[in-house]
Amino acid sequence: KPVKTSLLLEVFLYFGGLYDAVWWIAQLALFVFKGLNLPYPTNNFTTEFVLLWLYLPIDPVRLFLSSKGNKTETNSPLVLAIILSLPLIALHVFYMLYQTYVLRFELIINAASLFFICIQDLISFVKVPSFAASR
């Protein structure tokens, strides 16, 4: 039986996971900076800060499921990982466009993170039919 797993997906998952950790730390540092130096409305700061913490439980699970689905050539973990990426995509779009203060650096780091998530989802989406055909 030919191997249908994707090395490219694993590479993007690995480096995307590393980048996500760097993104989260940078975003936290930016919130500290903005909270101390900008006239932030309290409700807005609290909401935006809490949204950052919601990223933590979702992303590692998404990365794990993507990798598991790829390595085991199983569709359900890949589909679930794609579904879990939707709130993360929404979060990055929010941080790029709708938060109270958007710094240029935030546009760049969020765009890069969106790139990783979208590429991972695209590769996963392409692999789902090939994994289904092998069952």
Tab-separated table of N, CA and C in Angstrom:
chain	number	residue	atom	x	y	z
A	1	LYS	N	0.859	-1.186	0.000
A	1	LYS	CA	0.000	0.000	0.000
A	1	LYS	C	0.899	1.242	0.000
A	2	PRO	N	0.681	2.160	-0.928
A	2	PRO	CA	1.532	3.354	-0.982
A	2	PRO	C	1.259	4.299	0.193
A	3	VAL	N	2.306	4.965	0.617
A	3	VAL	CA	2.198	5.940	1.707
A	3	VAL	C	1.605	7.227	1.146
A	4	LYS	N	0.553	7.724	1.802
A	4	LYS	CA	-0.119	8.928	1.313
A	4	LYS	C	0.039	10.114	2.259
A	5	THR	N	0.811	9.934	3.312
A	5	THR	CA	1.014	11.049	4.237
A	5	THR	C	1.778	12.169	3.536
A	6	SER	N	1.661	13.360	4.094
A	6	SER	CA	2.278	14.530	3.474
A	6	SER	C	3.423	15.059	4.332
A	7	LEU	N	4.621	14.956	3.795
A	7	LEU	CA	5.775	15.541	4.474
A	7	LEU	C	5.636	17.056	4.533
A	8	LEU	N	5.111	17.644	3.472
A	8	LEU	CA	4.923	19.095	3.432
A	8	LEU	C	3.995	19.558	4.556
A	9	LEU	N	2.927	18.818	4.803
A	9	LEU	CA	2.019	19.168	5.899
A	9	LEU	C	2.742	19.085	7.234
A	10	GLU	N	3.524	18.037	7.441
A	10	GLU	CA	4.259	17.903	8.704
A	10	GLU	C	5.249	19.046	8.900
A	11	VAL	N	5.906	19.458	7.829
A	11	VAL	CA	6.848	20.581	7.916
A	11	VAL	C	6.109	21.853	8.303
A	12	PHE	N	4.980	22.122	7.645
A	12	PHE	CA	4.207	23.323	7.980
A	12	PHE	C	3.619	23.243	9.382
A	13	LEU	N	3.234	22.058	9.831
A	13	LEU	CA	2.734	21.911	11.196
A	13	LEU	C	3.842	22.173	12.207
A	14	TYR	N	5.027	21.648	11.941
A	14	TYR	CA	6.148	21.837	12.865
A	14	TYR	C	6.526	23.315	12.973
A	15	PHE	N	6.817	23.924	11.832
A	15	PHE	CA	7.248	25.325	11.867
A	15	PHE	C	6.096	26.262	12.225
A	16	GLY	N	4.882	25.894	11.844
A	16	GLY	CA	3.723	26.686	12.249
A	16	GLY	C	3.525	26.646	13.752
A	17	GLY	N	3.759	25.482	14.354
A	17	GLY	CA	3.652	25.374	15.811
A	17	GLY	C	4.695	26.216	16.520
A	18	LEU	N	5.919	26.199	16.006
A	18	LEU	CA	6.963	27.056	16.580
A	18	LEU	C	6.592	28.525	16.427
A	19	TYR	N	6.121	28.879	15.234
A	19	TYR	CA	5.749	30.271	14.991
A	19	TYR	C	4.585	30.691	15.883
A	20	ASP	N	3.620	29.791	16.096
A	20	ASP	CA	2.480	30.128	16.947
A	20	ASP	C	2.916	30.457	18.368
A	21	ALA	N	3.916	29.739	18.873
A	21	ALA	CA	4.435	30.040	20.211
A	21	ALA	C	5.077	31.423	20.237
A	22	VAL	N	5.863	31.718	19.218
A	22	VAL	CA	6.494	33.046	19.123
A	22	VAL	C	5.421	34.121	18.967
A	23	TRP	N	4.410	33.849	18.139
A	23	TRP	CA	3.314	34.805	17.940
A	23	TRP	C	2.625	35.114	19.262
A	24	TRP	N	2.320	34.065	20.036
A	24	TRP	CA	1.580	34.262	21.276
A	24	TRP	C	2.390	35.101	22.269
A	25	ILE	N	3.669	34.811	22.401
A	25	ILE	CA	4.525	35.582	23.313
A	25	ILE	C	4.639	37.026	22.839
A	26	ALA	N	4.804	37.227	21.535
A	26	ALA	CA	4.891	38.591	20.993
A	26	ALA	C	3.583	39.338	21.210
A	27	GLN	N	2.471	38.674	20.995
A	27	GLN	CA	1.161	39.317	21.181
A	27	GLN	C	0.957	39.678	22.652
A	28	LEU	N	1.367	38.811	23.559
A	28	LEU	CA	1.270	39.104	24.990
A	28	LEU	C	2.123	40.316	25.342
A	29	ALA	N	3.347	40.364	24.822
A	29	ALA	CA	4.226	41.513	25.075
A	29	ALA	C	3.624	42.795	24.506
A	30	LEU	N	3.010	42.705	23.341
A	30	LEU	CA	2.367	43.882	22.754
A	30	LEU	C	1.188	44.348	23.595
A	31	PHE	N	0.436	43.424	24.165
A	31	PHE	CA	-0.664	43.819	25.042
A	31	PHE	C	-0.155	44.524	26.285
A	32	VAL	N	0.927	44.034	26.843
A	32	VAL	CA	1.522	44.709	28.005
A	32	VAL	C	1.959	46.111	27.602
A	33	PHE	N	2.634	46.229	26.470
A	33	PHE	CA	3.077	47.533	25.982
A	33	PHE	C	1.894	48.469	25.754
A	34	LYS	N	0.881	47.990	25.048
A	34	LYS	CA	-0.268	48.841	24.740
A	34	LYS	C	-1.051	49.195	26.001
A	35	GLY	N	-1.161	48.241	26.921
A	35	GLY	CA	-1.880	48.508	28.165
A	35	GLY	C	-1.204	49.568	29.013
A	36	LEU	N	0.122	49.609	28.964
A	36	LEU	CA	0.868	50.587	29.759
A	36	LEU	C	1.011	51.936	29.068
A	37	ASN	N	1.023	51.959	27.748
A	37	ASN	CA	1.362	53.184	27.024
A	37	ASN	C	0.229	53.828	26.234
A	38	LEU	N	-0.875	53.152	26.073
A	38	LEU	CA	-1.965	53.706	25.275
A	38	LEU	C	-3.223	53.837	26.126
A	39	PRO	N	-4.048	54.834	25.834
A	39	PRO	CA	-5.285	55.024	26.618
A	39	PRO	C	-6.349	53.992	26.224
A	40	TYR	N	-6.201	52.804	26.736
A	40	TYR	CA	-7.062	51.679	26.392
A	40	TYR	C	-8.344	51.713	27.214
A	41	PRO	N	-9.523	51.642	26.590
A	41	PRO	CA	-10.755	51.463	27.369
A	41	PRO	C	-10.701	50.106	28.081
A	42	THR	N	-11.037	50.085	29.347
A	42	THR	CA	-10.878	48.879	30.168
A	42	THR	C	-11.615	47.674	29.589
A	43	ASN	N	-12.853	47.866	29.178
A	43	ASN	CA	-13.621	46.734	28.631
A	43	ASN	C	-12.978	46.173	27.371
A	44	ASN	N	-12.494	47.041	26.515
A	44	ASN	CA	-11.852	46.582	25.279
A	44	ASN	C	-10.578	45.807	25.584
A	45	PHE	N	-9.764	46.344	26.482
A	45	PHE	CA	-8.508	45.676	26.823
A	45	PHE	C	-8.789	44.293	27.395
A	46	THR	N	-9.744	44.223	28.302
A	46	THR	CA	-10.070	42.944	28.933
A	46	THR	C	-10.534	41.925	27.896
A	47	THR	N	-11.426	42.336	27.019
A	47	THR	CA	-11.937	41.429	25.988
A	47	THR	C	-10.820	40.939	25.077
A	48	GLU	N	-10.004	41.861	24.602
A	48	GLU	CA	-8.933	41.497	23.680
A	48	GLU	C	-7.879	40.626	24.361
A	49	PHE	N	-7.635	40.876	25.636
A	49	PHE	CA	-6.662	40.090	26.384
A	49	PHE	C	-7.187	38.671	26.633
A	50	VAL	N	-8.463	38.554	26.969
A	50	VAL	CA	-9.063	37.232	27.198
A	50	VAL	C	-9.067	36.414	25.904
A	51	LEU	N	-9.343	37.072	24.777
A	51	LEU	CA	-9.316	36.363	23.495
A	51	LEU	C	-7.943	35.761	23.215
A	52	LEU	N	-6.897	36.456	23.633
A	52	LEU	CA	-5.545	35.927	23.454
A	52	LEU	C	-5.377	34.611	24.217
A	53	TRP	N	-5.920	34.537	25.420
A	53	TRP	CA	-5.794	33.324	26.226
A	53	TRP	C	-6.633	32.173	25.669
A	54	LEU	N	-7.680	32.494	24.908
A	54	LEU	CA	-8.488	31.434	24.300
A	54	LEU	C	-7.738	30.706	23.190
A	55	TYR	N	-6.708	31.338	22.673
A	55	TYR	CA	-5.884	30.733	21.623
A	55	TYR	C	-5.123	29.514	22.157
A	56	LEU	N	-4.712	29.604	23.411
A	56	LEU	CA	-3.832	28.570	23.988
A	56	LEU	C	-4.402	27.155	23.993
A	57	PRO	N	-5.650	26.941	24.388
A	57	PRO	CA	-6.113	25.546	24.390
A	57	PRO	C	-6.477	25.006	23.007
A	58	ILE	N	-6.743	25.888	22.048
A	58	ILE	CA	-7.210	25.429	20.738
A	58	ILE	C	-6.057	25.024	19.827
A	59	ASP	N	-5.030	25.855	19.745
A	59	ASP	CA	-3.996	25.637	18.738
A	59	ASP	C	-3.202	24.342	18.925
A	60	PRO	N	-2.738	24.003	20.120
A	60	PRO	CA	-1.999	22.733	20.249
A	60	PRO	C	-2.853	21.515	19.887
A	61	VAL	N	-4.127	21.558	20.235
A	61	VAL	CA	-5.025	20.451	19.890
A	61	VAL	C	-5.175	20.360	18.373
A	62	ARG	N	-5.327	21.505	17.726
A	62	ARG	CA	-5.455	21.545	16.264
A	62	ARG	C	-4.205	20.971	15.592
A	63	LEU	N	-3.037	21.390	16.064
A	63	LEU	CA	-1.785	20.898	15.483
A	63	LEU	C	-1.623	19.395	15.702
A	64	PHE	N	-1.968	18.932	16.894
A	64	PHE	CA	-1.875	17.504	17.198
A	64	PHE	C	-2.800	16.685	16.299
A	65	LEU	N	-4.048	17.145	16.164
A	65	LEU	CA	-5.006	16.415	15.333
A	65	LEU	C	-4.583	16.390	13.868
A	66	SER	N	-4.052	17.505	13.383
A	66	SER	CA	-3.572	17.545	11.994
A	66	SER	C	-2.451	16.537	11.784
A	67	SER	N	-1.509	16.523	12.705
A	67	SER	CA	-0.381	15.606	12.590
A	67	SER	C	-0.840	14.153	12.709
A	68	LYS	N	-1.724	13.894	13.658
A	68	LYS	CA	-2.232	12.531	13.843
A	68	LYS	C	-2.984	12.057	12.602
A	69	GLY	N	-3.855	12.914	12.079
A	69	GLY	CA	-4.603	12.548	10.880
A	69	GLY	C	-3.688	12.294	9.699
A	70	ASN	N	-2.650	13.102	9.575
A	70	ASN	CA	-1.699	12.931	8.476
A	70	ASN	C	-0.898	11.635	8.638
A	71	LYS	N	-0.387	11.405	9.822
A	71	LYS	CA	0.460	10.222	10.042
A	71	LYS	C	-0.317	8.914	9.965
A	72	THR	N	-1.571	8.935	10.405
A	72	THR	CA	-2.377	7.711	10.386
A	72	THR	C	-3.255	7.606	9.141
A	73	GLU	N	-3.162	8.613	8.278
A	73	GLU	CA	-3.966	8.665	7.054
A	73	GLU	C	-5.450	8.520	7.373
A	74	THR	N	-5.884	9.267	8.389
A	74	THR	CA	-7.263	9.230	8.862
A	74	THR	C	-7.916	10.589	8.658
A	75	ASN	N	-9.125	10.589	8.131
A	75	ASN	CA	-9.798	11.843	7.809
A	75	ASN	C	-10.348	12.596	9.014
A	76	SER	N	-10.935	11.889	9.970
A	76	SER	CA	-11.644	12.587	11.046
A	76	SER	C	-10.752	13.553	11.830
A	77	PRO	N	-9.507	13.204	12.184
A	77	PRO	CA	-8.681	14.208	12.865
A	77	PRO	C	-8.369	15.413	11.979
A	78	LEU	N	-8.167	15.179	10.687
A	78	LEU	CA	-7.886	16.293	9.773
A	78	LEU	C	-9.084	17.225	9.659
A	79	VAL	N	-10.266	16.655	9.526
A	79	VAL	CA	-11.476	17.485	9.413
A	79	VAL	C	-11.705	18.259	10.705
A	80	LEU	N	-11.524	17.603	11.838
A	80	LEU	CA	-11.689	18.290	13.117
A	80	LEU	C	-10.660	19.406	13.274
A	81	ALA	N	-9.439	19.178	12.823
A	81	ALA	CA	-8.402	20.215	12.884
A	81	ALA	C	-8.770	21.409	12.008
A	82	ILE	N	-9.331	21.142	10.843
A	82	ILE	CA	-9.774	22.238	9.973
A	82	ILE	C	-10.878	23.037	10.664
A	83	ILE	N	-11.803	22.340	11.310
A	83	ILE	CA	-12.879	23.029	12.041
A	83	ILE	C	-12.301	23.860	13.185
A	84	LEU	N	-11.316	23.307	13.905
A	84	LEU	CA	-10.693	24.055	15.004
A	84	LEU	C	-9.906	25.266	14.515
A	85	SER	N	-9.496	25.250	13.270
A	85	SER	CA	-8.752	26.404	12.751
A	85	SER	C	-9.654	27.611	12.508
A	86	LEU	N	-10.945	27.399	12.355
A	86	LEU	CA	-11.856	28.510	12.050
A	86	LEU	C	-11.873	29.591	13.131
A	87	PRO	N	-11.986	29.235	14.430
A	87	PRO	CA	-11.924	30.312	15.425
A	87	PRO	C	-10.554	30.993	15.477
A	88	LEU	N	-9.499	30.262	15.154
A	88	LEU	CA	-8.167	30.875	15.145
A	88	LEU	C	-8.035	31.859	13.988
A	89	ILE	N	-8.583	31.497	12.845
A	89	ILE	CA	-8.577	32.421	11.708
A	89	ILE	C	-9.363	33.679	12.062
A	90	ALA	N	-10.531	33.496	12.673
A	90	ALA	CA	-11.338	34.647	13.090
A	90	ALA	C	-10.581	35.513	14.091
A	91	LEU	N	-9.864	34.880	14.994
A	91	LEU	CA	-9.090	35.625	15.986
A	91	LEU	C	-7.991	36.449	15.329
A	92	HIS	N	-7.286	35.862	14.386
A	92	HIS	CA	-6.229	36.610	13.694
A	92	HIS	C	-6.806	37.771	12.886
A	93	VAL	N	-7.929	37.547	12.232
A	93	VAL	CA	-8.574	38.638	11.491
A	93	VAL	C	-8.993	39.740	12.456
A	94	PHE	N	-9.534	39.357	13.608
A	94	PHE	CA	-9.906	40.350	14.620
A	94	PHE	C	-8.689	41.166	15.054
A	95	TYR	N	-7.586	40.484	15.334
A	95	TYR	CA	-6.385	41.199	15.781
A	95	TYR	C	-5.770	42.054	14.675
A	96	MET	N	-6.038	41.712	13.427
A	96	MET	CA	-5.512	42.522	12.324
A	96	MET	C	-6.391	43.734	12.020
A	97	LEU	N	-7.690	43.601	12.215
A	97	LEU	CA	-8.604	44.636	11.732
A	97	LEU	C	-9.453	45.325	12.792
A	98	TYR	N	-9.828	44.619	13.852
A	98	TYR	CA	-10.886	45.134	14.713
A	98	TYR	C	-10.505	45.437	16.151
A	99	GLN	N	-9.305	45.116	16.584
A	99	GLN	CA	-8.968	45.445	17.963
A	99	GLN	C	-8.797	46.957	18.099
A	100	THR	N	-8.773	47.438	19.316
A	100	THR	CA	-8.756	48.880	19.559
A	100	THR	C	-7.554	49.554	18.926
A	101	TYR	N	-6.371	49.042	19.172
A	101	TYR	CA	-5.147	49.578	18.569
A	101	TYR	C	-4.453	48.460	17.808
A	102	VAL	N	-4.253	48.664	16.517
A	102	VAL	CA	-3.561	47.678	15.692
A	102	VAL	C	-2.229	48.285	15.269
A	103	LEU	N	-1.153	47.685	15.728
A	103	LEU	CA	0.178	48.144	15.354
A	103	LEU	C	0.611	47.458	14.056
A	104	ARG	N	1.467	48.101	13.310
A	104	ARG	CA	1.939	47.529	12.045
A	104	ARG	C	2.582	46.157	12.279
A	105	PHE	N	3.345	46.054	13.366
A	105	PHE	CA	3.976	44.774	13.699
A	105	PHE	C	2.922	43.682	13.883
A	106	GLU	N	1.789	44.040	14.479
A	106	GLU	CA	0.714	43.065	14.667
A	106	GLU	C	0.115	42.620	13.332
A	107	LEU	N	-0.009	43.543	12.410
A	107	LEU	CA	-0.490	43.166	11.077
A	107	LEU	C	0.422	42.112	10.463
A	108	ILE	N	1.711	42.319	10.598
A	108	ILE	CA	2.690	41.408	10.001
A	108	ILE	C	2.653	40.039	10.669
A	109	ILE	N	2.697	40.010	11.999
A	109	ILE	CA	2.757	38.710	12.680
A	109	ILE	C	1.442	37.942	12.560
A	110	ASN	N	0.321	38.657	12.534
A	110	ASN	CA	-0.961	37.977	12.354
A	110	ASN	C	-1.128	37.475	10.923
A	111	ALA	N	-0.653	38.239	9.957
A	111	ALA	CA	-0.712	37.786	8.563
A	111	ALA	C	0.143	36.532	8.377
A	112	ALA	N	1.304	36.496	8.997
A	112	ALA	CA	2.164	35.313	8.900
A	112	ALA	C	1.493	34.099	9.543
A	113	SER	N	0.855	34.308	10.673
A	113	SER	CA	0.164	33.206	11.330
A	113	SER	C	-1.024	32.720	10.493
A	114	LEU	N	-1.750	33.654	9.903
A	114	LEU	CA	-2.841	33.280	8.996
A	114	LEU	C	-2.318	32.467	7.816
A	115	PHE	N	-1.165	32.855	7.309
A	115	PHE	CA	-0.543	32.119	6.207
A	115	PHE	C	-0.309	30.664	6.608
A	116	PHE	N	0.302	30.453	7.782
A	116	PHE	CA	0.568	29.088	8.236
A	116	PHE	C	-0.729	28.292	8.380
A	117	ILE	N	-1.721	28.877	9.029
A	117	ILE	CA	-2.978	28.159	9.254
A	117	ILE	C	-3.655	27.827	7.927
A	118	CYS	N	-3.701	28.784	7.023
A	118	CYS	CA	-4.371	28.554	5.730
A	118	CYS	C	-3.641	27.508	4.893
A	119	ILE	N	-2.311	27.533	4.893
A	119	ILE	CA	-1.553	26.513	4.156
A	119	ILE	C	-1.784	25.134	4.774
A	120	GLN	N	-1.755	25.054	6.104
A	120	GLN	CA	-2.003	23.780	6.774
A	120	GLN	C	-3.395	23.257	6.437
A	121	ASP	N	-4.387	24.145	6.474
A	121	ASP	CA	-5.754	23.736	6.143
A	121	ASP	C	-5.881	23.322	4.683
A	122	LEU	N	-5.237	24.049	3.804
A	122	LEU	CA	-5.305	23.730	2.378
A	122	LEU	C	-4.707	22.349	2.098
A	123	ILE	N	-3.544	22.085	2.665
A	123	ILE	CA	-2.913	20.770	2.467
A	123	ILE	C	-3.790	19.675	3.078
A	124	SER	N	-4.325	19.926	4.273
A	124	SER	CA	-5.210	18.943	4.915
A	124	SER	C	-6.438	18.683	4.053
A	125	PHE	N	-7.024	19.754	3.530
A	125	PHE	CA	-8.217	19.635	2.687
A	125	PHE	C	-7.927	18.806	1.436
A	126	VAL	N	-6.743	18.973	0.876
A	126	VAL	CA	-6.349	18.214	-0.313
A	126	VAL	C	-6.112	16.742	0.040
A	127	LYS	N	-5.623	16.473	1.245
A	127	LYS	CA	-5.311	15.097	1.639
A	127	LYS	C	-6.553	14.289	2.016
A	128	VAL	N	-7.619	14.944	2.442
A	128	VAL	CA	-8.813	14.219	2.890
A	128	VAL	C	-9.333	13.248	1.823
A	129	PRO	N	-9.514	13.661	0.571
A	129	PRO	CA	-10.007	12.686	-0.427
A	129	PRO	C	-9.036	11.525	-0.676
A	130	SER	N	-7.737	11.803	-0.642
A	130	SER	CA	-6.785	10.711	-0.891
A	130	SER	C	-6.775	9.717	0.264
A	131	PHE	N	-6.959	10.205	1.491
A	131	PHE	CA	-7.037	9.289	2.630
A	131	PHE	C	-8.340	8.489	2.577
A	132	ALA	N	-9.421	9.126	2.148
A	132	ALA	CA	-10.712	8.434	2.058
A	132	ALA	C	-10.657	7.343	0.989
A	133	ALA	N	-9.958	7.613	-0.096
A	133	ALA	CA	-9.856	6.631	-1.183
A	133	ALA	C	-9.049	5.406	-0.766
A	134	SER	N	-8.142	5.573	0.188
A	134	SER	CA	-7.299	4.448	0.604
A	134	SER	C	-7.992	3.545	1.616
A	135	ARG	N	-9.147	3.932	2.106
A	135	ARG	CA	-9.869	3.117	3.107
A	135	ARG	C	-10.729	2.082	2.455
